[in-house]
PDB file of C-alpha atoms in Angstrom:
ATOM      1  CA  UNK A 294       8.940  -9.340  11.282  1.00 67.00           C
ATOM      2  CA  UNK A 295       9.540  -6.852  14.047  1.00 76.00           C
ATOM      3  CA  UNK A 296       6.597  -6.395  16.383  1.00 87.00           C
ATOM      4  CA  UNK A 297       5.886  -3.652  18.877  1.00 92.00           C
ATOM      5  CA  UNK A 298       3.245  -4.470  21.452  1.00 93.00           C
ATOM      6  CA  UNK A 299       1.387  -1.699  23.243  1.00 95.00           C
ATOM      7  CA  UNK A 300      -0.887  -2.085  26.250  1.00 96.00           C
ATOM      8  CA  UNK A 301      -3.588  -1.222  27.129  1.00 96.00           C
ATOM      9  CA  UNK A 302      -5.319  -0.596  23.831  1.00 95.00           C
ATOM     10  CA  UNK A 303      -8.023   1.392  25.506  1.00 96.00           C
ATOM     11  CA  UNK A 304      -8.292   2.994  28.917  1.00 96.00           C
ATOM     12  CA  UNK A 305     -10.879   5.174  30.567  1.00 96.00           C
ATOM     13  CA  UNK A 306      -9.984   6.990  33.753  1.00 95.00           C
ATOM     14  CA  UNK A 307     -11.241   9.691  36.038  1.00 96.00           C
ATOM     15  CA  UNK A 308      -9.795  13.168  35.999  1.00 96.00           C
ATOM     16  CA  UNK A 309      -6.863  13.508  38.362  1.00 96.00           C
ATOM     17  CA  UNK A 310      -5.699   9.901  38.171  1.00 96.00           C
ATOM     18  CA  UNK A 311      -2.535   8.607  36.501  1.00 97.00           C
ATOM     19  CA  UNK A 312      -2.407   6.155  33.643  1.00 97.00           C
ATOM     20  CA  UNK A 313       0.518   4.016  32.509  1.00 97.00           C
ATOM     21  CA  UNK A 314       0.931   2.788  28.941  1.00 97.00           C
ATOM     22  CA  UNK A 315       3.484   0.093  28.118  1.00 96.00           C
ATOM     23  CA  UNK A 316       5.353  -0.387  24.879  1.00 95.00           C
ATOM     24  CA  UNK A 317       7.352  -3.565  24.264  1.00 94.00           C
ATOM     25  CA  UNK A 318       9.528  -4.687  21.388  1.00 90.00           C
ATOM     26  CA  UNK A 319       8.758  -8.395  21.153  1.00 90.00           C
ATOM     27  CA  UNK A 320      11.490  -9.843  18.977  1.00 84.00           C
ATOM     28  CA  UNK A 321      14.173  -7.209  18.855  1.00 83.00           C
ATOM     29  CA  UNK A 322      15.993  -4.831  21.136  1.00 84.00           C
ATOM     30  CA  UNK A 323      15.142  -1.160  20.870  1.00 82.00           C
ATOM     31  CA  UNK A 324      17.584   1.298  22.368  1.00 81.00           C
ATOM     32  CA  UNK A 325      15.343   4.086  21.166  1.00 86.00           C
ATOM     33  CA  UNK A 326      11.575   4.281  21.220  1.00 90.00           C
ATOM     34  CA  UNK A 327       9.332   7.161  20.267  1.00 92.00           C
ATOM     35  CA  UNK A 328       6.034   8.286  21.764  1.00 95.00           C
ATOM     36  CA  UNK A 329       3.476  10.006  19.543  1.00 95.00           C
ATOM     37  CA  UNK A 330       0.109  11.560  20.134  1.00 95.00           C
ATOM     38  CA  UNK A 331      -2.587  11.672  17.503  1.00 91.00           C
ATOM     39  CA  UNK A 332      -5.763  13.737  17.557  1.00 85.00           C
ATOM     40  CA  UNK A 333      -8.707  12.827  15.313  1.00 79.00           C
ATOM     41  CA  UNK A 334      -8.016  13.606  11.658  1.00 74.00           C
ATOM     42  CA  UNK A 335      -4.620  15.001  12.533  1.00 79.00           C
ATOM     43  CA  UNK A 336      -1.104  13.795  12.044  1.00 83.00           C
ATOM     44  CA  UNK A 337       1.178  12.054  14.476  1.00 89.00           C
ATOM     45  CA  UNK A 338       2.815  14.501  16.837  1.00 91.00           C
ATOM     46  CA  UNK A 339       6.107  13.382  18.332  1.00 92.00           C
ATOM     47  CA  UNK A 340       6.033  13.835  22.091  1.00 95.00           C
ATOM     48  CA  UNK A 341       9.377  12.434  23.156  1.00 94.00           C
ATOM     49  CA  UNK A 342      12.242  10.148  22.305  1.00 92.00           C
ATOM     50  CA  UNK A 343      12.817   7.446  24.871  1.00 89.00           C
ATOM     51  CA  UNK A 344      16.394   6.266  25.316  1.00 85.00           C
ATOM     52  CA  UNK A 345      17.243   3.082  27.184  1.00 84.00           C
ATOM     53  CA  UNK A 346      19.115   3.833  30.387  1.00 83.00           C
ATOM     54  CA  UNK A 347      18.890   7.609  30.121  1.00 85.00           C
ATOM     55  CA  UNK A 348      16.398  10.434  30.320  1.00 88.00           C
ATOM     56  CA  UNK A 349      13.868  10.928  27.583  1.00 92.00           C
ATOM     57  CA  UNK A 350      14.173  13.827  25.178  1.00 93.00           C
ATOM     58  CA  UNK A 351      10.961  15.810  25.034  1.00 95.00           C
ATOM     59  CA  UNK A 352       9.700  17.880  22.128  1.00 94.00           C
ATOM     60  CA  UNK A 353       9.027  21.551  22.605  1.00 93.00           C
ATOM     61  CA  UNK A 354       5.742  22.185  24.356  1.00 93.00           C
ATOM     62  CA  UNK A 355       5.451  18.722  25.907  1.00 95.00           C
ATOM     63  CA  UNK A 356       5.392  18.782  29.707  1.00 94.00           C
ATOM     64  CA  UNK A 357       7.925  16.255  30.955  1.00 93.00           C
ATOM     65  CA  UNK A 358       6.432  16.240  34.453  1.00 94.00           C
ATOM     66  CA  UNK A 359       3.038  15.380  33.074  1.00 96.00           C
ATOM     67  CA  UNK A 360       4.145  12.748  30.584  1.00 97.00           C
ATOM     68  CA  UNK A 361       6.674  10.598  32.409  1.00 96.00           C
ATOM     69  CA  UNK A 362       8.699   8.266  30.227  1.00 94.00           C
ATOM     70  CA  UNK A 363      10.775   5.403  31.494  1.00 90.00           C
ATOM     71  CA  UNK A 364      12.907   3.145  29.320  1.00 89.00           C
ATOM     72  CA  UNK A 365      14.327   0.708  31.835  1.00 82.00           C
ATOM     73  CA  UNK A 366      15.231  -2.097  29.450  1.00 87.00           C
ATOM     74  CA  UNK A 367      15.965  -2.684  25.788  1.00 87.00           C
ATOM     75  CA  UNK A 368      12.479  -4.063  25.244  1.00 90.00           C
ATOM     76  CA  UNK A 369      10.237  -1.876  27.390  1.00 92.00           C
ATOM     77  CA  UNK A 370       9.322   1.793  27.493  1.00 93.00           C
ATOM     78  CA  UNK A 371       6.453   3.214  29.530  1.00 95.00           C
ATOM     79  CA  UNK A 372       4.518   6.445  29.294  1.00 97.00           C
ATOM     80  CA  UNK A 373       2.688   7.635  32.397  1.00 97.00           C
ATOM     81  CA  UNK A 374       0.138  10.391  32.040  1.00 97.00           C
ATOM     82  CA  UNK A 375       0.056  11.957  35.483  1.00 97.00           C
ATOM     83  CA  UNK A 376      -2.967  13.755  36.940  1.00 96.00           C
ATOM     84  CA  UNK A 377      -4.859  13.220  33.716  1.00 96.00           C
ATOM     85  CA  UNK A 378      -7.436  15.750  32.564  1.00 96.00           C
ATOM     86  CA  UNK A 379     -10.020  15.565  29.767  1.00 95.00           C
ATOM     87  CA  UNK A 380      -7.746  17.497  27.413  1.00 94.00           C
ATOM     88  CA  UNK A 381      -5.256  14.622  27.689  1.00 95.00           C
ATOM     89  CA  UNK A 382      -7.757  12.343  25.986  1.00 95.00           C
ATOM     90  CA  UNK A 383      -6.093  11.194  22.810  1.00 95.00           C
ATOM     91  CA  UNK A 384      -4.595   8.292  20.886  1.00 94.00           C
ATOM     92  CA  UNK A 385      -1.057   7.560  22.084  1.00 96.00           C
ATOM     93  CA  UNK A 386       1.217   5.467  19.888  1.00 95.00           C
ATOM     94  CA  UNK A 387       4.707   4.188  20.545  1.00 95.00           C
ATOM     95  CA  UNK A 388       7.237   3.123  17.967  1.00 92.00           C
ATOM     96  CA  UNK A 389      10.730   1.727  17.738  1.00 88.00           C
ATOM     97  CA  UNK A 390      13.379   2.310  15.136  1.00 78.00           C
ATOM     98  CA  UNK A 391      14.634  -0.690  13.223  1.00 69.00           C
ATOM     99  CA  UNK A 392      17.561   1.131  11.653  1.00 59.00           C
ATOM    100  CA  UNK A 393      18.402  -0.770   8.511  1.00 53.00           C
ATOM    101  CA  UNK A 394      21.155  -0.971   5.951  1.00 51.00           C
ATOM    102  CA  UNK A 395      19.641   1.874   3.955  1.00 51.00           C
ATOM    103  CA  UNK A 396      20.128   4.213   6.864  1.00 55.00           C
ATOM    104  CA  UNK A 397      16.470   5.169   6.893  1.00 57.00           C
ATOM    105  CA  UNK A 398      14.798   5.691  10.253  1.00 62.00           C
ATOM    106  CA  UNK A 399      12.214   3.000   9.612  1.00 73.00           C
ATOM    107  CA  UNK A 400       9.742   2.849  12.472  1.00 82.00           C
ATOM    108  CA  UNK A 401       7.570  -0.003  13.646  1.00 86.00           C
ATOM    109  CA  UNK A 402       4.506   1.206  15.499  1.00 91.00           C
ATOM    110  CA  UNK A 403       2.455  -0.277  18.267  1.00 93.00           C
ATOM    111  CA  UNK A 404      -1.298  -0.558  17.838  1.00 93.00           C
ATOM    112  CA  UNK A 405      -1.880   2.545  19.940  1.00 94.00           C
ATOM    113  CA  UNK A 406      -3.663   3.282  23.203  1.00 96.00           C
ATOM    114  CA  UNK A 407      -6.832   5.314  23.281  1.00 95.00           C
ATOM    115  CA  UNK A 408      -7.079   7.291  26.495  1.00 96.00           C
ATOM    116  CA  UNK A 409     -10.361   8.811  27.581  1.00 96.00           C
ATOM    117  CA  UNK A 410     -10.332  10.993  30.675  1.00 96.00           C
ATOM    118  CA  UNK A 411     -13.737  11.636  32.192  1.00 95.00           C
TER     119      UNK A 411
ATOM    120  CA  UNK B  81       3.401  26.944   6.625  1.00 70.00           C
ATOM    121  CA  UNK B  82       3.638  23.333   7.703  1.00 78.00           C
ATOM    122  CA  UNK B  83       6.804  21.467   6.846  1.00 89.00           C
ATOM    123  CA  UNK B  84       4.781  18.698   5.220  1.00 93.00           C
ATOM    124  CA  UNK B  85       1.435  19.263   3.521  1.00 93.00           C
ATOM    125  CA  UNK B  86      -0.949  16.460   2.704  1.00 93.00           C
ATOM    126  CA  UNK B  87      -4.542  16.675   1.516  1.00 85.00           C
ATOM    127  CA  UNK B  88      -6.615  15.037   4.270  1.00 81.00           C
ATOM    128  CA  UNK B  89      -9.323  13.914   1.850  1.00 83.00           C
ATOM    129  CA  UNK B  90     -11.508  11.994   2.194  1.00 90.00           C
ATOM    130  CA  UNK B  91     -10.820  10.351  -1.148  1.00 94.00           C
ATOM    131  CA  UNK B  92     -13.228   7.756  -2.542  1.00 96.00           C
ATOM    132  CA  UNK B  93     -12.509   5.739  -5.674  1.00 96.00           C
ATOM    133  CA  UNK B  94     -14.085   2.634  -7.228  1.00 97.00           C
ATOM    134  CA  UNK B  95     -12.412  -0.723  -6.857  1.00 97.00           C
ATOM    135  CA  UNK B  96      -9.789  -1.356  -9.515  1.00 97.00           C
ATOM    136  CA  UNK B  97      -8.962   2.314 -10.033  1.00 97.00           C
ATOM    137  CA  UNK B  98      -5.481   3.780  -9.776  1.00 97.00           C
ATOM    138  CA  UNK B  99      -5.058   5.896  -6.668  1.00 97.00           C
ATOM    139  CA  UNK B 100      -2.636   8.801  -6.426  1.00 96.00           C
ATOM    140  CA  UNK B 101      -1.693  10.171  -3.016  1.00 97.00           C
ATOM    141  CA  UNK B 102       0.622  13.134  -2.651  1.00 96.00           C
ATOM    142  CA  UNK B 103       2.602  15.230  -0.222  1.00 96.00           C
ATOM    143  CA  UNK B 104       4.532  18.430  -0.629  1.00 96.00           C
ATOM    144  CA  UNK B 105       7.213  19.680   1.692  1.00 96.00           C
ATOM    145  CA  UNK B 106       9.182  22.815   2.312  1.00 95.00           C
ATOM    146  CA  UNK B 107      12.433  21.550   3.849  1.00 93.00           C
ATOM    147  CA  UNK B 108      14.836  20.842   1.013  1.00 92.00           C
ATOM    148  CA  UNK B 109      17.093  18.950   3.429  1.00 91.00           C
ATOM    149  CA  UNK B 110      14.700  15.994   3.659  1.00 92.00           C
ATOM    150  CA  UNK B 111      16.399  12.912   2.231  1.00 90.00           C
ATOM    151  CA  UNK B 112      14.345   9.947   3.462  1.00 90.00           C
ATOM    152  CA  UNK B 113      10.722   9.541   2.447  1.00 93.00           C
ATOM    153  CA  UNK B 114       8.210   7.016   3.693  1.00 92.00           C
ATOM    154  CA  UNK B 115       4.600   6.039   3.331  1.00 95.00           C
ATOM    155  CA  UNK B 116       2.646   4.503   6.182  1.00 94.00           C
ATOM    156  CA  UNK B 117      -0.827   2.986   6.127  1.00 96.00           C
ATOM    157  CA  UNK B 118      -3.047   3.292   9.181  1.00 93.00           C
ATOM    158  CA  UNK B 119      -6.274   1.392   9.633  1.00 93.00           C
ATOM    159  CA  UNK B 120      -8.887   2.791  11.977  1.00 87.00           C
ATOM    160  CA  UNK B 121      -7.885   2.592  15.651  1.00 83.00           C
ATOM    161  CA  UNK B 122      -4.558   0.959  14.774  1.00 88.00           C
ATOM    162  CA  UNK B 123      -0.960   2.095  14.658  1.00 89.00           C
ATOM    163  CA  UNK B 124       0.620   2.991  11.309  1.00 92.00           C
ATOM    164  CA  UNK B 125       2.444   0.308   9.336  1.00 91.00           C
ATOM    165  CA  UNK B 126       5.262   0.994   6.913  1.00 89.00           C
ATOM    166  CA  UNK B 127       4.405   0.541   3.247  1.00 93.00           C
ATOM    167  CA  UNK B 128       7.461   1.870   1.476  1.00 90.00           C
ATOM    168  CA  UNK B 129      10.485   4.068   1.924  1.00 87.00           C
ATOM    169  CA  UNK B 130      12.806   5.731  -0.553  1.00 88.00           C
ATOM    170  CA  UNK B 131      16.026   7.626  -0.287  1.00 85.00           C
ATOM    171  CA  UNK B 132      16.504  10.809  -2.312  1.00 82.00           C
ATOM    172  CA  UNK B 133      14.781  11.068  -5.686  1.00 83.00           C
ATOM    173  CA  UNK B 134      13.403   8.391  -7.946  1.00 85.00           C
ATOM    174  CA  UNK B 135      10.808   5.658  -8.089  1.00 91.00           C
ATOM    175  CA  UNK B 136      10.362   2.488  -6.116  1.00 93.00           C
ATOM    176  CA  UNK B 137       7.875  -0.245  -6.855  1.00 95.00           C
ATOM    177  CA  UNK B 138       6.533  -2.987  -4.600  1.00 94.00           C
ATOM    178  CA  UNK B 139       3.672  -5.018  -5.964  1.00 96.00           C
ATOM    179  CA  UNK B 140       0.703  -2.724  -6.551  1.00 97.00           C
ATOM    180  CA  UNK B 141       2.423   0.199  -4.844  1.00 97.00           C
ATOM    181  CA  UNK B 142       4.793   2.713  -6.432  1.00 97.00           C
ATOM    182  CA  UNK B 143       6.480   5.536  -4.543  1.00 96.00           C
ATOM    183  CA  UNK B 144       7.875   8.548  -6.385  1.00 96.00           C
ATOM    184  CA  UNK B 145      10.075  11.325  -5.080  1.00 95.00           C
ATOM    185  CA  UNK B 146      10.717  14.557  -6.968  1.00 94.00           C
ATOM    186  CA  UNK B 147      13.127  16.549  -4.846  1.00 93.00           C
ATOM    187  CA  UNK B 148      13.335  19.400  -7.338  1.00 93.00           C
ATOM    188  CA  UNK B 149       9.615  20.017  -6.848  1.00 94.00           C
ATOM    189  CA  UNK B 150       9.581  18.916  -3.190  1.00 95.00           C
ATOM    190  CA  UNK B 151       6.792  16.516  -4.042  1.00 95.00           C
ATOM    191  CA  UNK B 152       6.271  12.853  -3.262  1.00 96.00           C
ATOM    192  CA  UNK B 153       3.593  10.468  -4.454  1.00 96.00           C
ATOM    193  CA  UNK B 154       2.243   7.031  -3.723  1.00 97.00           C
ATOM    194  CA  UNK B 155       0.373   5.206  -6.468  1.00 97.00           C
ATOM    195  CA  UNK B 156      -1.840   2.213  -5.817  1.00 97.00           C
ATOM    196  CA  UNK B 157      -2.769   0.109  -8.845  1.00 97.00           C
ATOM    197  CA  UNK B 158      -5.791  -2.184  -9.035  1.00 97.00           C
ATOM    198  CA  UNK B 159      -7.104  -0.759  -5.766  1.00 97.00           C
ATOM    199  CA  UNK B 160      -8.939  -3.120  -3.441  1.00 97.00           C
ATOM    200  CA  UNK B 161     -11.462  -2.480  -0.652  1.00 97.00           C
ATOM    201  CA  UNK B 162      -8.778  -3.681   1.779  1.00 96.00           C
ATOM    202  CA  UNK B 163      -6.703  -0.654   0.743  1.00 97.00           C
ATOM    203  CA  UNK B 164      -9.242   1.572   2.507  1.00 97.00           C
ATOM    204  CA  UNK B 165      -7.236   3.299   5.242  1.00 96.00           C
ATOM    205  CA  UNK B 166      -5.465   6.522   6.079  1.00 94.00           C
ATOM    206  CA  UNK B 167      -2.145   6.980   4.292  1.00 96.00           C
ATOM    207  CA  UNK B 168       0.533   9.084   5.939  1.00 95.00           C
ATOM    208  CA  UNK B 169       3.660  10.387   4.319  1.00 96.00           C
ATOM    209  CA  UNK B 170       6.716  10.888   6.499  1.00 93.00           C
ATOM    210  CA  UNK B 171      10.189  12.209   5.926  1.00 92.00           C
ATOM    211  CA  UNK B 172      13.445  12.972   7.667  1.00 88.00           C
ATOM    212  CA  UNK B 173      16.678  14.765   7.041  1.00 87.00           C
ATOM    213  CA  UNK B 174      19.016  12.125   8.313  1.00 78.00           C
ATOM    214  CA  UNK B 175      18.629   8.406   8.661  1.00 67.00           C
ATOM    215  CA  UNK B 176      18.589   8.558  12.434  1.00 63.00           C
ATOM    216  CA  UNK B 177      16.595  11.710  12.853  1.00 70.00           C
ATOM    217  CA  UNK B 178      12.971  12.125  13.813  1.00 81.00           C
ATOM    218  CA  UNK B 179      10.275  11.796  11.213  1.00 87.00           C
ATOM    219  CA  UNK B 180       7.946  14.594  10.201  1.00 90.00           C
ATOM    220  CA  UNK B 181       4.522  13.283   9.234  1.00 92.00           C
ATOM    221  CA  UNK B 182       1.836  14.628   6.962  1.00 93.00           C
ATOM    222  CA  UNK B 183      -1.724  14.816   8.271  1.00 90.00           C
ATOM    223  CA  UNK B 184      -2.728  11.671   6.383  1.00 93.00           C
ATOM    224  CA  UNK B 185      -5.210  11.115   3.557  1.00 94.00           C
ATOM    225  CA  UNK B 186      -8.269   9.016   4.288  1.00 93.00           C
ATOM    226  CA  UNK B 187      -8.899   6.684   1.362  1.00 96.00           C
ATOM    227  CA  UNK B 188     -12.011   4.598   0.711  1.00 96.00           C
ATOM    228  CA  UNK B 189     -12.165   2.033  -2.083  1.00 97.00           C
ATOM    229  CA  UNK B 190     -15.749   1.424  -3.102  1.00 96.00           C
ATOM    230  CA  UNK B 191     -16.564  -2.189  -4.101  1.00 95.00           C
TER     231      UNK B 191
END
């Protein structure tokens, strides 16, 4: 089946530093990937849609200069949290759409990356 | 009002019981409905998806959509301890449009 690999699974950093999270589709090509953020006991919040070869589309309220997204190839999208602060601590999850004959936007998710900013 | 409402639980049931998980929504344009299961500290995995109204069965899992009531359900028969997880409903208007998720229901199956 389709697999999305996300790395690192856990990262701890100091306030003010930048952190990069990678999301790879291992056995399929993903022209579109999605980045979500999840707070404890809350739902997945879509941050941005990452499009291969073009700029990401950010959701309202998400700072594009703080959360830099790059989708340089059909199998890799990266999210960089720049100048991280404690309030950026969260669980970040990427996903890729498999499409499908039904037309449903079926997503395969990575295992997530837990960011802790000290 | 949130677009998708889901009781966060927690919900605890004994092993072997039938579990009913539900979501309500306000956007009548939603056409695609999905259920994801998320284990602790992991990403969600797709359990089932349905288009428009009706039922869909897959092993011990049955998904129901009632568009007239804007209500979807996931039933788990013969529940097992390994079913303990958070279950998220998700839906979208179009097949290629972004998903709107519920908050998730945390389920524990007691051996």
